[in-house]
XYZ file of C-alpha atoms in Angstrom:
682
model
C -11.233 -57.559 41.245
C -9.814 -60.765 39.386
C -6.834 -62.556 39.821
C -4.560 -62.987 37.681
C -5.469 -66.730 37.149
C -8.842 -65.787 35.930
C -7.274 -63.700 33.171
C -4.985 -66.836 32.377
C -7.007 -68.987 31.852
C -10.162 -67.595 30.607
C -8.669 -67.761 26.619
C -8.357 -71.318 26.822
C -11.551 -72.975 28.606
C -12.973 -69.971 25.877
C -11.546 -71.886 22.853
C -12.785 -74.944 23.957
C -16.278 -73.512 24.943
C -16.328 -72.208 21.409
C -15.154 -75.782 19.723
C -17.261 -77.562 20.967
C -20.046 -75.100 22.121
C -21.744 -76.809 25.497
C -21.044 -80.276 25.369
C -18.846 -79.489 28.716
C -21.608 -78.326 30.709
C -21.283 -75.830 34.223
C -21.230 -78.825 36.719
C -18.758 -80.829 35.058
C -16.816 -77.418 35.658
C -17.791 -77.467 39.117
C -15.374 -80.725 40.074
C -13.005 -78.239 40.074
C -12.242 -75.321 42.738
C -13.863 -72.080 43.226
C -11.705 -70.184 40.685
C -12.147 -73.070 38.235
C -16.427 -72.422 38.562
C -15.183 -68.618 38.016
C -13.988 -69.008 34.826
C -16.642 -71.192 33.316
C -18.975 -68.366 34.176
C -16.687 -66.025 32.344
C -16.729 -68.232 29.581
C -19.866 -68.514 28.842
C -20.462 -64.854 29.034
C -17.473 -64.488 26.295
C -19.229 -67.295 23.434
C -22.328 -65.334 24.324
C -21.163 -62.098 23.766
C -20.076 -63.209 19.504
C -21.441 -61.267 16.303
C -20.892 -65.241 15.033
C -23.625 -67.201 14.770
C -22.568 -70.026 17.881
C -23.839 -73.466 16.426
C -22.433 -77.089 18.517
C -19.862 -78.822 16.548
C -16.302 -78.893 14.354
C -18.286 -78.531 11.543
C -20.733 -76.273 11.183
C -21.152 -73.026 10.000
C -20.800 -70.065 13.286
C -17.821 -69.671 15.041
C -14.798 -71.485 14.985
C -12.077 -69.867 17.058
C -12.157 -66.727 18.865
C -9.062 -64.872 20.284
C -9.736 -62.458 23.454
C -8.312 -59.182 24.339
C -6.077 -60.943 26.926
C -4.104 -63.657 24.329
C -3.321 -60.719 22.708
C -1.525 -57.942 25.972
C 0.164 -61.046 27.720
C 1.632 -61.645 24.094
C 2.065 -57.952 23.091
C 0.828 -58.837 20.382
C 1.441 -54.914 17.900
C 0.710 -56.868 14.543
C -1.775 -58.674 11.657
C 0.408 -61.533 12.286
C 0.440 -61.596 15.753
C -2.655 -60.785 16.335
C -3.680 -64.795 15.227
C -0.330 -66.088 17.328
C -1.963 -68.687 18.522
C -4.150 -70.206 16.057
C -2.484 -71.980 13.467
C -4.986 -72.106 10.885
C -4.701 -67.889 10.556
C -1.271 -66.634 9.379
C 0.057 -63.187 7.770
C 3.590 -62.588 7.225
C 6.258 -60.025 6.663
C 8.128 -57.698 8.949
C 6.357 -54.855 7.087
C 3.100 -54.146 8.195
C 1.164 -52.930 4.977
C 2.641 -56.254 3.153
C 0.840 -58.513 5.428
C -2.270 -61.020 3.819
C -4.461 -62.939 5.824
C -4.443 -66.555 4.767
C -7.217 -69.044 6.632
C -6.456 -72.349 6.095
C -4.398 -71.389 2.939
C -6.862 -68.928 1.248
C -6.656 -65.540 0.873
C -8.381 -62.490 2.250
C -9.194 -61.990 -1.321
C -11.911 -65.200 -0.857
C -12.622 -64.084 3.131
C -15.368 -61.676 5.049
C -13.380 -59.798 6.796
C -14.876 -56.829 9.030
C -14.810 -54.427 11.763
C -17.179 -53.825 14.079
C -19.633 -55.086 10.714
C -17.790 -52.583 8.672
C -16.363 -54.847 5.451
C -13.045 -54.127 4.352
C -13.883 -54.788 0.851
C -10.302 -54.516 -0.676
C -6.511 -53.474 -0.741
C -5.731 -49.979 -2.426
C -2.832 -51.602 -3.899
C -2.691 -55.536 -5.029
C 1.271 -55.889 -3.280
C -0.073 -54.187 0.440
C -2.566 -56.055 2.303
C -6.271 -55.011 2.986
C -6.575 -55.073 6.545
C -4.796 -52.086 8.572
C -5.453 -52.904 12.638
C -4.836 -51.724 15.502
C -5.203 -55.480 18.418
C -5.019 -52.588 21.243
C -8.713 -51.552 19.821
C -9.538 -55.513 20.414
C -12.027 -56.958 22.488
C -11.564 -60.166 20.512
C -11.149 -61.346 16.586
C -14.145 -64.099 15.861
C -12.962 -66.777 13.018
C -15.240 -68.559 10.993
C -12.991 -70.680 8.932
C -14.672 -72.092 5.469
C -17.524 -71.673 4.574
C -20.132 -71.908 6.638
C -23.328 -70.242 8.077
C -25.758 -67.919 5.459
C -25.034 -65.313 7.926
C -21.435 -65.298 7.236
C -21.581 -61.919 4.220
C -20.526 -61.245 1.204
C -17.611 -63.230 -0.824
C -17.186 -65.534 2.898
C -15.433 -67.899 -0.226
C -12.784 -69.585 2.293
C -14.255 -68.441 5.695
C -14.800 -64.725 7.474
C -12.645 -62.345 10.019
C -14.217 -60.874 12.807
C -12.267 -58.038 14.600
C -14.745 -56.357 17.249
C -13.299 -53.685 18.934
C -13.700 -52.464 23.282
C -17.004 -50.729 24.337
C -16.217 -48.511 27.709
C -17.717 -51.375 29.602
C -15.181 -54.043 29.145
C -12.485 -51.275 30.317
C -15.019 -50.050 33.141
C -14.767 -52.177 36.467
C -17.946 -52.818 38.527
C -19.132 -49.608 39.902
C -16.765 -47.309 38.286
C -18.321 -43.747 36.056
C -14.676 -43.035 35.086
C -11.127 -44.097 34.447
C -7.895 -44.316 32.540
C -5.433 -46.540 31.050
C -1.403 -44.687 30.247
C 0.461 -47.929 28.766
C 3.976 -47.799 26.956
C 5.799 -50.239 25.021
C 9.443 -50.515 24.888
C 10.778 -52.700 21.463
C 14.165 -53.428 21.494
C 14.748 -54.514 18.129
C 14.467 -51.580 15.929
C 14.712 -49.828 19.268
C 10.865 -48.530 18.582
C 8.525 -47.194 21.356
C 4.412 -47.541 22.020
C 2.434 -45.557 24.020
C -1.022 -44.978 24.238
C -3.405 -42.963 26.359
C -7.167 -43.965 26.512
C -10.367 -42.896 28.645
C -13.450 -43.872 29.547
C -16.402 -43.083 31.540
C -20.779 -43.435 31.976
C -23.223 -42.050 34.059
C -24.376 -43.109 37.380
C -27.746 -44.707 35.175
C -25.209 -46.332 32.877
C -27.095 -45.122 30.552
C -24.382 -43.775 28.444
C -21.363 -44.117 28.041
C -17.973 -42.854 26.450
C -14.510 -44.089 24.949
C -11.273 -42.088 23.676
C -8.328 -43.501 22.710
C -5.014 -42.218 21.131
C -2.419 -44.243 20.264
C 1.238 -43.692 18.621
C 4.243 -45.561 17.306
C 7.627 -45.409 15.860
C 10.650 -47.364 15.243
C 13.824 -47.561 12.966
C 14.962 -50.974 11.043
C 13.724 -54.567 12.875
C 16.790 -56.486 12.016
C 16.630 -59.860 11.254
C 17.802 -62.987 12.621
C 21.130 -61.981 10.675
C 21.421 -58.741 12.553
C 21.142 -57.701 9.296
C 18.020 -54.371 8.543
C 15.400 -55.562 7.035
C 14.627 -52.127 4.747
C 11.689 -50.510 4.418
C 10.173 -51.098 8.243
C 11.169 -47.967 9.832
C 7.972 -46.289 10.175
C 5.703 -44.437 12.308
C 1.812 -44.927 12.924
C -1.046 -42.658 14.908
C -3.861 -44.347 15.516
C -6.977 -43.056 17.419
C -10.616 -44.007 18.323
C -14.122 -42.908 20.092
C -17.184 -44.936 21.016
C -20.060 -43.908 22.497
C -22.417 -46.605 23.761
C -26.636 -45.637 25.117
C -28.402 -48.103 26.402
C -31.337 -46.467 25.834
C -34.286 -48.887 27.648
C -33.899 -52.350 28.854
C -34.216 -54.129 25.386
C -32.150 -51.117 22.603
C -29.075 -50.458 22.811
C -27.334 -47.779 20.216
C -22.966 -47.499 19.780
C -21.785 -45.123 17.562
C -17.224 -45.199 16.691
C -14.877 -43.643 14.813
C -11.730 -45.232 14.471
C -8.537 -43.201 12.177
C -5.351 -45.080 11.493
C -2.310 -43.373 10.087
C 1.271 -44.895 9.671
C 4.266 -42.977 7.241
C 7.631 -43.189 6.636
C 9.374 -44.943 3.541
C 8.203 -47.605 2.849
C 8.934 -50.272 -0.001
C 6.893 -49.446 -3.236
C 5.939 -52.930 -3.511
C 5.880 -53.748 0.573
C 5.186 -57.418 0.340
C 8.627 -57.847 -1.240
C 11.643 -56.816 -0.202
C 13.860 -53.808 -1.283
C 15.850 -53.843 -4.371
C 16.815 -50.889 -6.459
C 13.381 -50.368 -9.624
C 11.496 -52.701 -8.530
C 10.573 -52.355 -4.466
C 12.353 -49.210 -3.601
C 11.858 -47.593 -0.609
C 9.300 -44.268 -1.225
C 7.441 -41.791 1.008
C 4.689 -43.960 1.600
C 1.451 -42.838 3.582
C -1.131 -45.651 4.423
C -4.762 -44.753 6.317
C -7.808 -46.191 7.253
C -10.939 -44.144 8.782
C -14.141 -45.938 9.378
C -17.496 -44.854 11.210
C -19.794 -46.829 12.366
C -23.248 -47.140 13.713
C -24.895 -50.645 15.079
C -28.219 -50.710 17.372
C -29.701 -53.803 19.219
C -33.313 -53.965 19.975
C -33.829 -57.088 21.466
C -37.881 -57.564 23.481
C -37.984 -59.125 26.981
C -40.912 -59.858 25.824
C -40.987 -61.419 22.465
C -39.229 -64.187 21.453
C -39.351 -63.096 17.558
C -38.030 -60.166 18.182
C -33.975 -58.889 18.250
C -33.202 -57.229 15.776
C -29.656 -56.061 14.646
C -28.891 -52.775 12.777
C -25.335 -52.475 11.269
C -24.598 -49.325 8.776
C -20.848 -48.190 8.329
C -18.344 -45.982 6.149
C -14.855 -47.096 5.507
C -11.939 -45.490 3.969
C -9.169 -46.978 2.631
C -6.000 -44.978 0.810
C -2.315 -45.431 -0.026
C -0.386 -42.536 -0.750
C 3.326 -42.950 -2.609
C 5.424 -41.650 -4.184
C 6.633 -43.872 -7.956
C 9.810 -43.318 -10.070
C 10.166 -44.516 -12.978
C 8.260 -44.814 -15.987
C 5.392 -44.220 -13.551
C 6.858 -41.093 -11.886
C 3.968 -39.711 -10.355
C 2.565 -39.503 -6.930
C -0.071 -41.826 -6.836
C -3.218 -41.712 -4.354
C -5.164 -45.232 -4.199
C -8.100 -45.435 -2.701
C -10.479 -48.259 -1.557
C -14.534 -47.210 -0.145
C -17.335 -48.744 0.697
C -21.040 -47.765 2.592
C -22.616 -50.824 3.586
C -25.691 -52.017 5.755
C -26.759 -55.497 7.402
C -30.422 -55.549 8.915
C -30.804 -59.017 10.576
C -33.372 -60.128 13.183
C -33.438 -64.037 15.141
C -36.142 -65.544 15.910
C -37.071 -68.243 18.198
C -40.191 -70.802 17.104
C -40.389 -73.640 19.265
C -37.097 -76.128 18.605
C -35.844 -73.507 15.379
C -33.910 -70.139 16.068
C -34.224 -68.523 12.563
C -31.793 -65.984 11.922
C -32.601 -64.060 8.546
C -31.567 -60.104 6.857
C -30.118 -58.652 4.348
C -26.978 -57.092 3.297
C -25.527 -54.257 1.146
C -22.565 -52.694 0.030
C -21.980 -49.839 -2.197
C -17.813 -49.882 -2.992
C -15.889 -47.131 -5.009
C -12.098 -47.726 -6.355
C -10.194 -45.022 -8.190
C -6.790 -44.133 -8.301
C -5.392 -40.136 -8.683
C -2.430 -39.444 -10.213
C -1.250 -36.000 -8.609
C 1.438 -34.810 -11.240
C 0.112 -36.227 -13.751
C -3.551 -36.624 -14.350
C -3.438 -38.886 -17.586
C -3.657 -42.245 -15.043
C -6.770 -41.538 -13.396
C -9.788 -43.413 -13.151
C -12.556 -45.532 -10.840
C -14.580 -48.577 -10.540
C -17.799 -48.684 -8.808
C -19.481 -51.865 -7.783
C -22.611 -52.899 -5.601
C -23.244 -56.134 -4.005
C -26.754 -57.132 -2.259
C -27.812 -60.037 -0.404
C -30.771 -61.394 1.574
C -29.934 -64.802 3.945
C -31.832 -67.522 6.051
C -30.091 -69.289 8.763
C -32.782 -71.736 10.639
C -30.656 -73.928 13.598
C -33.462 -76.053 14.806
C -32.329 -78.226 18.000
C -34.521 -81.879 16.819
C -33.526 -83.581 20.931
C -32.006 -83.427 23.294
C -28.232 -85.135 21.314
C -28.974 -83.617 17.438
C -28.436 -80.036 16.212
C -29.414 -78.959 12.760
C -28.309 -75.934 11.012
C -29.648 -75.156 7.502
C -29.422 -72.079 5.464
C -29.243 -70.061 1.956
C -28.530 -66.820 0.647
C -28.676 -65.093 -3.018
C -26.086 -62.404 -3.709
C -26.876 -60.119 -6.799
C -23.099 -58.314 -7.270
C -22.843 -55.394 -10.242
C -19.560 -53.492 -11.398
C -19.224 -50.389 -13.618
C -15.553 -50.345 -14.705
C -14.963 -47.151 -15.806
C -11.836 -47.992 -18.487
C -14.963 -50.944 -20.383
C -17.702 -51.308 -22.651
C -20.030 -52.911 -20.639
C -20.606 -53.216 -16.337
C -20.117 -57.099 -15.185
C -22.849 -58.721 -13.221
C -23.423 -62.321 -11.776
C -26.154 -63.743 -9.047
C -25.393 -67.065 -7.292
C -27.766 -68.636 -4.286
C -25.402 -70.250 -2.116
C -27.317 -72.743 0.419
C -25.400 -74.631 3.684
C -26.691 -78.092 5.847
C -24.763 -78.606 8.755
C -24.987 -81.095 12.209
C -24.167 -82.482 15.690
C -24.456 -85.006 17.289
C -24.067 -86.149 20.885
C -22.857 -89.159 21.337
C -22.606 -89.471 24.990
C -22.297 -86.307 27.251
C -18.223 -85.855 26.093
C -18.662 -86.872 22.963
C -20.066 -85.313 19.801
C -19.755 -85.570 16.174
C -20.139 -83.018 13.096
C -20.866 -82.318 9.079
C -21.576 -79.867 6.960
C -22.081 -79.227 3.906
C -21.773 -75.062 2.464
C -21.432 -73.486 -0.547
C -19.820 -69.776 -1.179
C -20.788 -66.853 -3.710
C -18.420 -63.806 -4.702
C -19.589 -61.941 -8.164
C -17.537 -59.167 -9.966
C -16.330 -56.861 -7.558
C -13.798 -53.660 -7.431
C -10.786 -54.284 -8.029
C -7.543 -52.186 -6.231
C -6.873 -48.751 -7.183
C -4.072 -49.101 -8.878
C -5.509 -51.357 -11.676
C -8.309 -48.794 -12.606
C -7.298 -46.487 -15.156
C -7.669 -46.856 -18.475
C -4.518 -45.997 -19.563
C -2.665 -48.697 -17.983
C -5.005 -51.075 -20.335
C -6.053 -52.810 -17.416
C -9.802 -54.427 -18.399
C -11.668 -57.308 -17.399
C -13.051 -59.748 -19.111
C -15.977 -58.917 -19.859
C -17.144 -62.752 -19.790
C -15.662 -63.148 -16.495
C -17.876 -64.628 -13.830
C -18.187 -64.829 -10.207
C -16.641 -67.484 -8.102
C -18.403 -70.138 -6.016
C -16.633 -72.469 -3.095
C -17.785 -75.746 -2.307
C -16.949 -77.025 1.469
C -17.357 -80.073 2.930
C -16.087 -80.967 6.756
C -16.503 -83.630 9.378
C -15.395 -82.851 12.842
C -15.414 -84.532 16.820
C -15.423 -82.594 19.979
C -14.374 -84.420 23.472
C -14.331 -82.425 26.294
C -14.109 -83.869 29.854
C -13.608 -81.363 33.158
C -10.492 -79.666 32.235
C -9.457 -81.912 29.269
C -10.522 -80.726 26.170
C -9.909 -82.614 21.949
C -11.517 -81.479 19.156
C -10.216 -82.249 15.387
C -11.583 -82.241 12.497
C -11.214 -83.028 7.853
C -12.034 -80.297 5.286
C -12.172 -79.949 1.562
C -12.639 -76.597 -0.117
C -13.256 -76.403 -4.184
C -12.716 -72.814 -5.914
C -14.803 -72.861 -8.651
C -13.816 -70.263 -11.082
C -11.021 -68.071 -8.855
C -10.092 -64.812 -9.807
C -6.879 -64.622 -8.922
C -4.918 -61.524 -7.216
C -5.237 -58.848 -10.701
C -8.302 -59.660 -11.672
C -8.293 -59.719 -15.160
C -10.142 -63.701 -15.718
C -11.036 -66.505 -14.056
C -8.478 -69.512 -13.760
C -9.471 -72.484 -16.027
C -8.509 -74.970 -12.982
C -10.226 -74.644 -10.113
C -8.167 -74.352 -6.502
C -8.504 -77.580 -4.398
C -7.396 -77.214 -1.412
C -7.603 -80.660 1.648
C -6.571 -80.870 4.990
C -6.937 -81.595 9.013
C -6.561 -80.086 11.885
C -6.146 -81.045 15.935
C -6.895 -78.749 19.232
C -6.038 -79.874 22.748
C -6.185 -77.562 25.846
C -6.220 -78.812 30.012
C -6.518 -76.739 32.560
C -4.875 -77.971 36.245
C -4.286 -75.997 39.104
C -2.452 -72.652 38.420
C -1.123 -74.611 34.906
C -3.217 -74.914 31.281
C -1.584 -75.780 28.270
C -3.300 -75.921 24.864
C -1.548 -77.082 21.124
C -2.883 -76.711 18.033
C -2.082 -78.302 14.386
C -3.041 -77.546 10.570
C -2.133 -79.886 7.596
C -3.074 -78.176 4.443
C -2.530 -78.995 0.684
C -3.510 -76.421 -1.861
C -3.814 -76.691 -5.413
C -5.074 -75.330 -8.529
C -4.260 -78.097 -11.857
C -2.009 -79.709 -10.005
C 0.364 -77.185 -9.293
C 0.930 -76.595 -5.675
C -0.578 -72.310 -5.221
C 1.952 -69.938 -3.784
C 2.266 -66.539 -3.774
C 3.257 -65.256 -6.947
C 0.899 -66.626 -8.594
C -1.591 -66.938 -7.136
C -1.911 -63.683 -4.428
C -3.924 -62.392 -1.777
C -6.320 -65.608 -3.376
C -4.424 -69.142 -2.014
C -1.097 -70.122 -0.590
C 0.865 -73.228 0.568
C 2.400 -73.482 3.780
C 3.719 -76.162 5.734
C 2.352 -78.240 8.711
C 2.019 -75.910 11.526
C 1.690 -76.535 15.280
C 1.573 -73.991 17.987
C 1.940 -74.475 22.219
C 0.278 -71.867 24.526
C 1.731 -73.209 28.453
C 1.776 -70.925 30.861
C 1.175 -71.501 34.784
C 0.323 -69.099 37.529
C 3.484 -68.679 39.835
C 0.513 -66.990 42.361
C -1.975 -64.401 42.135
C 0.073 -61.686 40.829
C 2.752 -63.470 38.428
C 1.860 -65.140 35.569
C 4.738 -66.896 33.423
C 4.487 -68.540 29.505
C 6.001 -70.018 27.010
C 4.328 -69.845 23.053
C 6.145 -71.758 20.299
C 5.761 -72.258 16.777
C 6.919 -74.949 14.350
C 6.293 -75.143 10.231
C 7.875 -77.711 8.077
C 9.442 -77.322 5.299
C 7.732 -77.862 1.650
C 8.838 -78.346 -1.808
C 7.160 -76.753 -4.666
C 7.527 -78.012 -8.481
C 6.147 -75.563 -10.996
C 4.483 -77.118 -13.544
C 5.302 -75.759 -16.942
C 1.653 -74.582 -17.704
C 2.256 -71.745 -14.968
C 5.618 -70.711 -16.120
C 6.512 -67.805 -18.480
C 8.800 -69.375 -21.557
C 11.012 -66.495 -21.421
C 11.379 -66.475 -17.896
C 10.655 -69.956 -15.971
C 10.741 -70.045 -12.414
C 13.225 -72.940 -11.413
C 11.798 -75.161 -8.352
C 12.039 -73.550 -5.084
C 11.541 -75.059 -1.306
C 9.875 -73.085 1.499
C 12.408 -73.412 4.646
C 10.868 -75.265 8.012
C 11.050 -73.522 11.637
C 10.760 -73.583 15.106
C 10.158 -69.577 17.341
C 9.758 -69.741 20.362
C 8.872 -66.620 22.831
C 8.635 -66.651 26.316
C 6.324 -63.554 29.163
C 5.743 -62.605 32.004
C 2.763 -60.912 33.420
C 3.730 -59.067 36.668
C 0.786 -56.929 39.248
C 3.549 -55.655 41.513
C 0.604 -53.581 43.556
C -1.608 -57.015 44.246
C -4.505 -55.122 42.160
C -4.513 -54.252 38.333
C -3.635 -50.352 38.886
C -0.301 -51.029 37.600
C 1.331 -54.183 35.261
C 4.083 -54.931 33.889
C 4.885 -57.593 30.907
C 8.058 -58.782 29.490
C 7.715 -60.654 26.546
C 10.835 -61.575 24.267
C 9.564 -62.798 20.860
C 11.768 -65.214 19.072
C 13.538 -65.997 21.838
C 16.542 -67.908 19.662
C 17.594 -65.330 17.227
C 15.802 -67.776 14.339
C 16.178 -66.039 10.542
C 13.185 -67.444 8.532
C 11.105 -66.572 5.927
C 7.035 -67.330 7.429
C 5.807 -69.555 4.874
C 2.139 -66.904 5.072
C 5.130 -64.416 3.089
C 5.872 -64.080 -0.644
C 8.170 -67.395 -1.265
C 11.717 -66.397 -2.315
C 11.795 -67.105 -6.001
C 15.788 -64.851 -6.505
C 16.835 -68.504 -7.404
C 14.893 -68.222 -10.851
C 17.077 -65.654 -13.199
C 14.589 -62.493 -13.803
C 12.954 -63.002 -10.743
C 16.036 -61.878 -8.486
C 14.000 -59.095 -6.045
C 11.108 -61.506 -5.666
C 11.537 -62.546 -2.229
C 9.403 -61.128 1.175
C 10.990 -60.073 4.089
C 12.685 -62.188 7.015
C 10.648 -61.927 10.367
C 12.566 -59.989 12.767
C 14.987 -61.536 15.133
C 15.224 -61.522 19.027
C 12.200 -58.645 20.105
C 13.096 -58.129 24.120
C 9.165 -56.339 24.882
C 8.809 -54.148 28.652
C 5.378 -52.789 28.812
C 4.407 -51.037 31.356
C 0.716 -49.587 32.014
C -0.721 -47.785 34.949
C -5.260 -47.864 35.089
C -6.311 -44.750 36.850
């Protein structure tokens, strides 16, 4: 069994390995103790076993960051926002999980390609809710590509892509083990909640077939904010199930089939991204589900460098059912369902690594009123794409990557007179140059395209008059980026600057193209250091996002973009011994002031200038192996240890100071939460 110190350092060094992608050699790492050598081997495996392309350099297309299951376990991540706690570039705020929306460098989830094991999550069921529901406990890792990048990033990756990768049975089985089980329970002091899970995994003696099955349940009362007040709409129950079968058909072929069902129910806010208020975002019985079935097939020829095939086919269904009152009194069922596939091959030809393939996705968004059928409606859409990426090793020091993808979009809007169609070619080019064995620079330019797609289910019924501009155009992003990487022994430093422009942006409800571009510019710095039993990491990002010289904010730009203050994240951990790990994670966000231009205001109900207050939040954690083995693991985590009252900058902003907008505000984050987790491995 690996020592706990391996567990601790693995993430920090895998981040470093991803960011400099090989600039730190195994030989350099060998100057450390045997423990560090073992970690370097695990790090290499982490980087190799990713779905995204791995290319040297911060500014090149491909994976930029990797979040591992170890990161999620040590911080007891239990929500979408907490998954990305250690990466300041990705944010999701709000105490109600259903209202959390992802933002990558301030660009919202509508402009991102988000997938689970290759199954693209094409859209949200409701525009006041987030697009993705995910259980952190099921995840092996999360792969992040920031900014428009490689041609293989998938459909609509205007601001980047995020890929959630779930665990295989082999990730839980030790060497020589045929079967096992894991029983885990967590108590949450805030909301007096609990979470229990049971996972079983097994394989045959020849390691040809393996299976994994997991059931996870949780329940919570109202969470409390830093002031000790109940956050209404946060009491809910969750029941999640997951099963995966993996077959190593031959030495060259692997097949996996999985099914996942996530379910949440409770009296949630009608508009989950806002605070509970009468008439606007009242608590109402709500049931939310995501059902996803996936088949993945791989054929990696051991004798032919031209053949490394990956085939993915999936079906995913996101559904929200809730009771509405007032003028739309009904039981609403809003659904987005997608079928899709990807066929990709990688060929090694001399100094070229050619990655090419096709994508296809069929979407349907629908609304059904169970009490009043007047508002029933649907939209259907198809997306087709073909792509090629060429990674060229020109010299030992210089790597060039160039590619393009062509995408066609078509939407059949039931209430419209004609279909919406658009297509485009999206090129990219980037390069990395190793100035020395420790220091490299990189530069890249990439475009991405997103044509008309189905809207969320709440907008598709014709009786509501939600018909889009018949001349709606697709969106195009253009991303420029410069970066550097430095690594020497156990120290790594990387950073970069970028500029991203989205032309013809389509804002949340998707009726028309914006008259002006969305522009975001920024820079980032990441540093990692490991010394004996101590590891430390610091990450910083600064981004300025505007549309028509107006700072973007969620009420106007919704799931397309927002503005956040400069952000620093620190993660320091120390192995007291092989059985006990302690750590501290802190997040510091600078406040910002937002002035609202007259052009964006309704003269009858103008929005006043407002501020997003800064904040600093501290967590501590400890993991203990009381039997000096992985049979029993105890984890204590204290979130928001100083009980800070704050509104996350990724949440809906507080506009309650403007007359007529008293109900428009995001929920504050939970206050102090003491979490105790016990895990028993059988």
